[in-house]
mmCIF file of C-alpha atoms in Angstrom:
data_model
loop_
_atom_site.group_PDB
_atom_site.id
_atom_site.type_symbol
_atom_site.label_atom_id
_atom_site.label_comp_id
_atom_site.label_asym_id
_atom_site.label_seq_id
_atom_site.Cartn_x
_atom_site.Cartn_y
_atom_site.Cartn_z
ATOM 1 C CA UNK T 132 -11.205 26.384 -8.870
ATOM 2 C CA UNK T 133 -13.625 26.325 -6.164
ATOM 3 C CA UNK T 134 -12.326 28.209 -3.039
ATOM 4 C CA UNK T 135 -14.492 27.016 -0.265
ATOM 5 C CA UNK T 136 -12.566 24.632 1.114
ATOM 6 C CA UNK T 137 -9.046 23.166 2.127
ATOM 7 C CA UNK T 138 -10.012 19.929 0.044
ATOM 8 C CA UNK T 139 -10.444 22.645 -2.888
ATOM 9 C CA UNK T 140 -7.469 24.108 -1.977
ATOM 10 C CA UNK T 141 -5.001 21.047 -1.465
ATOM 11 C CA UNK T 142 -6.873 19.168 -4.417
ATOM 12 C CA UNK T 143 -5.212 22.567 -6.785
ATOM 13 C CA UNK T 144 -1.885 22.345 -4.837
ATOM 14 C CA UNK T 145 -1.920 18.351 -5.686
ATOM 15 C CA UNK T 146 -3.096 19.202 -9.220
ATOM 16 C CA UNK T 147 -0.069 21.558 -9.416
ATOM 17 C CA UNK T 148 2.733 19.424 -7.823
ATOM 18 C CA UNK T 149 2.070 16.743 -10.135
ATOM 19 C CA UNK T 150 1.962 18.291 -12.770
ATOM 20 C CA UNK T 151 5.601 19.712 -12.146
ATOM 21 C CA UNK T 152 6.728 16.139 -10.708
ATOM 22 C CA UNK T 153 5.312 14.422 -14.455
ATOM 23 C CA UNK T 154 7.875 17.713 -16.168
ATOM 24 C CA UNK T 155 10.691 16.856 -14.516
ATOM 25 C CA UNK T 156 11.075 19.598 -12.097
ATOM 26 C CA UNK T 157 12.899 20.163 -9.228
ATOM 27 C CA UNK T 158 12.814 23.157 -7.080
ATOM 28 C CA UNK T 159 12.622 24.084 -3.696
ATOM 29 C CA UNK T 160 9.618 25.177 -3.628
ATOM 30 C CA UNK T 161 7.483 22.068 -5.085
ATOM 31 C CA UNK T 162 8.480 19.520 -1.889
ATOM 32 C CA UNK T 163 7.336 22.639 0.077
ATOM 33 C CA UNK T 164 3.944 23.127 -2.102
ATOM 34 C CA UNK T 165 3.281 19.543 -1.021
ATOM 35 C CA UNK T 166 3.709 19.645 2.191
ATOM 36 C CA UNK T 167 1.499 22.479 2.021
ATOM 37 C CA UNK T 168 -0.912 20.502 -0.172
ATOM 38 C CA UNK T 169 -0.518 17.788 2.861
ATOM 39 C CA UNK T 170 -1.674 20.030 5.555
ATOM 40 C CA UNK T 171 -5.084 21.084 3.807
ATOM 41 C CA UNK T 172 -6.155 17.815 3.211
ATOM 42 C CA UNK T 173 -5.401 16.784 7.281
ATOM 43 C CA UNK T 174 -6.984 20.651 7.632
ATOM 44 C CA UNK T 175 -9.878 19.479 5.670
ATOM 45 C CA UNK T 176 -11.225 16.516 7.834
ATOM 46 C CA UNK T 177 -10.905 18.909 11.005
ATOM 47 C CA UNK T 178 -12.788 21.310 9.124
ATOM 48 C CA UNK T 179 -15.664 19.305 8.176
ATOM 49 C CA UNK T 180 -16.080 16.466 10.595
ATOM 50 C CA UNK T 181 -14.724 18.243 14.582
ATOM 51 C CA UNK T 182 -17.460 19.584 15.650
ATOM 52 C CA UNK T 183 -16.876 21.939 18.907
ATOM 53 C CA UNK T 184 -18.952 21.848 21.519
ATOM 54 C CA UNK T 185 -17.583 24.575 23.479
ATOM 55 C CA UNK T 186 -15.954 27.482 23.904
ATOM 56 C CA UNK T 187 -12.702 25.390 25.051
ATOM 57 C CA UNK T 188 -13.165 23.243 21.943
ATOM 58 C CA UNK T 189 -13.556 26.225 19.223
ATOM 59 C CA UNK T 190 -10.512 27.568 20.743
ATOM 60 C CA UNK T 191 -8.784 24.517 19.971
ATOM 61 C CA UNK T 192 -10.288 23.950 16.445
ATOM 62 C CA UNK T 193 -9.416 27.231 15.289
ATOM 63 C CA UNK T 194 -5.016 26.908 16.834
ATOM 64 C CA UNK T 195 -4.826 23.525 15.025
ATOM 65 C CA UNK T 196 -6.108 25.004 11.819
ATOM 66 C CA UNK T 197 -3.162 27.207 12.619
ATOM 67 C CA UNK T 198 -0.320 24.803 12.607
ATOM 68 C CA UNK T 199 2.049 23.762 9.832
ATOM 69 C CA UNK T 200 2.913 20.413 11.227
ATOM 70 C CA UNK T 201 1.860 17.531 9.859
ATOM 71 C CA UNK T 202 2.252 15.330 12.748
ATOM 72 C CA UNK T 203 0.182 17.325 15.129
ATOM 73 C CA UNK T 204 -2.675 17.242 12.866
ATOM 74 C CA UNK T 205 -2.372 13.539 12.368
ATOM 75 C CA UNK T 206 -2.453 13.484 16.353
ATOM 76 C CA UNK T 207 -5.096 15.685 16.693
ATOM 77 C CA UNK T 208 -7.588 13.283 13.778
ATOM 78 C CA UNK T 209 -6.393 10.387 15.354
ATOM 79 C CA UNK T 210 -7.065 11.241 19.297
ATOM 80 C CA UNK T 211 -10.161 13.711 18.155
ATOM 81 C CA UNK T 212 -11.647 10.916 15.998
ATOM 82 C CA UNK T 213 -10.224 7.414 18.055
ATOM 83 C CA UNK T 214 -9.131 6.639 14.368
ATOM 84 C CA UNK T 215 -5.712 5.285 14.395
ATOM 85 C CA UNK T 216 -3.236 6.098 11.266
ATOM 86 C CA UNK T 217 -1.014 3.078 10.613
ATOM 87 C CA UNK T 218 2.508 3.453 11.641
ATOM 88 C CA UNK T 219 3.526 3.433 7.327
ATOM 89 C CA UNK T 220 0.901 6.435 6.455
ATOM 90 C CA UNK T 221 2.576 7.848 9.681
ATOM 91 C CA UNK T 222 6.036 7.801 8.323
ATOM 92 C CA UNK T 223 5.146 9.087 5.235
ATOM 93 C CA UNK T 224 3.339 12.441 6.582
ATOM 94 C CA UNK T 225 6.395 12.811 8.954
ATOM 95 C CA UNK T 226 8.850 12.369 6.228
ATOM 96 C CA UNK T 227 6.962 14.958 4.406
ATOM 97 C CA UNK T 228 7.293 17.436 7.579
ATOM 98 C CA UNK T 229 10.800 18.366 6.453
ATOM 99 C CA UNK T 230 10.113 20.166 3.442
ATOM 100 C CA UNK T 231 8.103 23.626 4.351
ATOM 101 C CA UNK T 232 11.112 25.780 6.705
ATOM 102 C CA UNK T 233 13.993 24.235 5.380
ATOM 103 C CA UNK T 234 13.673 24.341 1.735
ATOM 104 C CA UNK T 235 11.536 28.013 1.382
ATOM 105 C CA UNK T 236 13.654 29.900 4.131
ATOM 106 C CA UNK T 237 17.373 30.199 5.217
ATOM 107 C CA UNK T 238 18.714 28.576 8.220
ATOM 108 C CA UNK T 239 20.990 26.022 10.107
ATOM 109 C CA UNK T 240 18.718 23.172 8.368
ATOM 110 C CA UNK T 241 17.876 24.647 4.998
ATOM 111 C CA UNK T 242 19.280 22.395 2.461
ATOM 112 C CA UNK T 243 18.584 22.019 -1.657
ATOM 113 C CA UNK T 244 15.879 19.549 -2.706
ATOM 114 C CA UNK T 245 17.142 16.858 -5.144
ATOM 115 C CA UNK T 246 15.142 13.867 -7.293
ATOM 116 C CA UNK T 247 15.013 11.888 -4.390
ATOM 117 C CA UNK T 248 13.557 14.777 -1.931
ATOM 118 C CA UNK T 249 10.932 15.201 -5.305
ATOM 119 C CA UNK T 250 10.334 11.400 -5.292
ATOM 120 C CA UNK T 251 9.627 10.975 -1.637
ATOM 121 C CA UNK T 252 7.492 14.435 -1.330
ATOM 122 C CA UNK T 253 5.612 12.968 -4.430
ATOM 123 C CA UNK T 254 4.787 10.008 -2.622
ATOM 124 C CA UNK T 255 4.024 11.788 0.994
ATOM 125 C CA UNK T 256 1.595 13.540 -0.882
ATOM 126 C CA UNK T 257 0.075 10.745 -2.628
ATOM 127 C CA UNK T 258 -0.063 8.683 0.537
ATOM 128 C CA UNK T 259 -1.852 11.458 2.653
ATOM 129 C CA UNK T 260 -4.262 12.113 -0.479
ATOM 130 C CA UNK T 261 -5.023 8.775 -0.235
ATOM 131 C CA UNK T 262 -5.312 9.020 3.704
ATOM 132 C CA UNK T 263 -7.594 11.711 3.635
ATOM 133 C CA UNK T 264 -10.176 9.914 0.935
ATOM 134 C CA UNK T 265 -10.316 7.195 3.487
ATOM 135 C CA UNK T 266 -10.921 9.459 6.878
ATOM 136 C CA UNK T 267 -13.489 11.189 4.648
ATOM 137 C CA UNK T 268 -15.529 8.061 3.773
ATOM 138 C CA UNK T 269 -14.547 6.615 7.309
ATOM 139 C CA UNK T 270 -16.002 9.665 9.645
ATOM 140 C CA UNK T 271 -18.939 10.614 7.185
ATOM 141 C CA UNK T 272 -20.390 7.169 7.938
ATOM 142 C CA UNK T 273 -20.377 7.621 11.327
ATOM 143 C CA UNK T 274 -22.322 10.945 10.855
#
């Protein structure tokens, strides 16, 4: 595996996850590994195509990088970029946003993963894979 990247990064993570999803498993940990997986493809197309132009803006680059939620990295691509994410892709990153505190840590909202939590991570992670091939091809054209 390359490690250069977040695309090289999530594109392991997606390898992985599937891989477990096509075996049957389910474990806390796998919705979680996608949602992780979910992050460094959104992490990828702020990587690569916001450019800063100041101080202010590296500042800002470098805190979103930071973040572990989904929805204010598809908020930051879609005001950064005037791209707008259709209200479906939307609902499936946000419905993916569940999975990295409550199923890897204790708490109030921790709760078990089941088949269905697998299914629906499984298909988060396919939609935002499929998001992020289209911002790619989308914002390197404008380049």
């Amino acid at each position: 595996m390359n490690t250069n990247s977040y695309l090289d990064f999530a594109e392991n993570d997606y390898s992985f996850f599937m891989e477990c999803i096509d075996a049957g498993m389910v474990y806390n940990a796998l919705p979680a590994i996608a949602q992780d997986a979910a992050e460094k493809y959104l992490k990828d197309i702020i990587d690569r195509f916001f450019e800063p132009h100041d101080e202010k803006e590296y500042f800002v680059k470098k805190d979103i990088l930071k973040t572990h939620s989904l929805k204010k990295l598809f908020r930051f691509i879609e005001k950064e970029f005037a791209i707008e994410i259709s209200d479906e892709e939307k609902d499936y990153i946000e419905a993916e946003d569940i999975y990295y505190i409550n199923t890897i840590y204790p708490g109030d909202d921790s709760f078990e993963v089941d088949v269905r939590d697998m299914r629906k991570a499984s298909a988060a992670l396919k939609a935002v894979r499929s998001l992020h091939l289209s911002l790619e091809k989308t914002l390197a054209e404008q380049i």
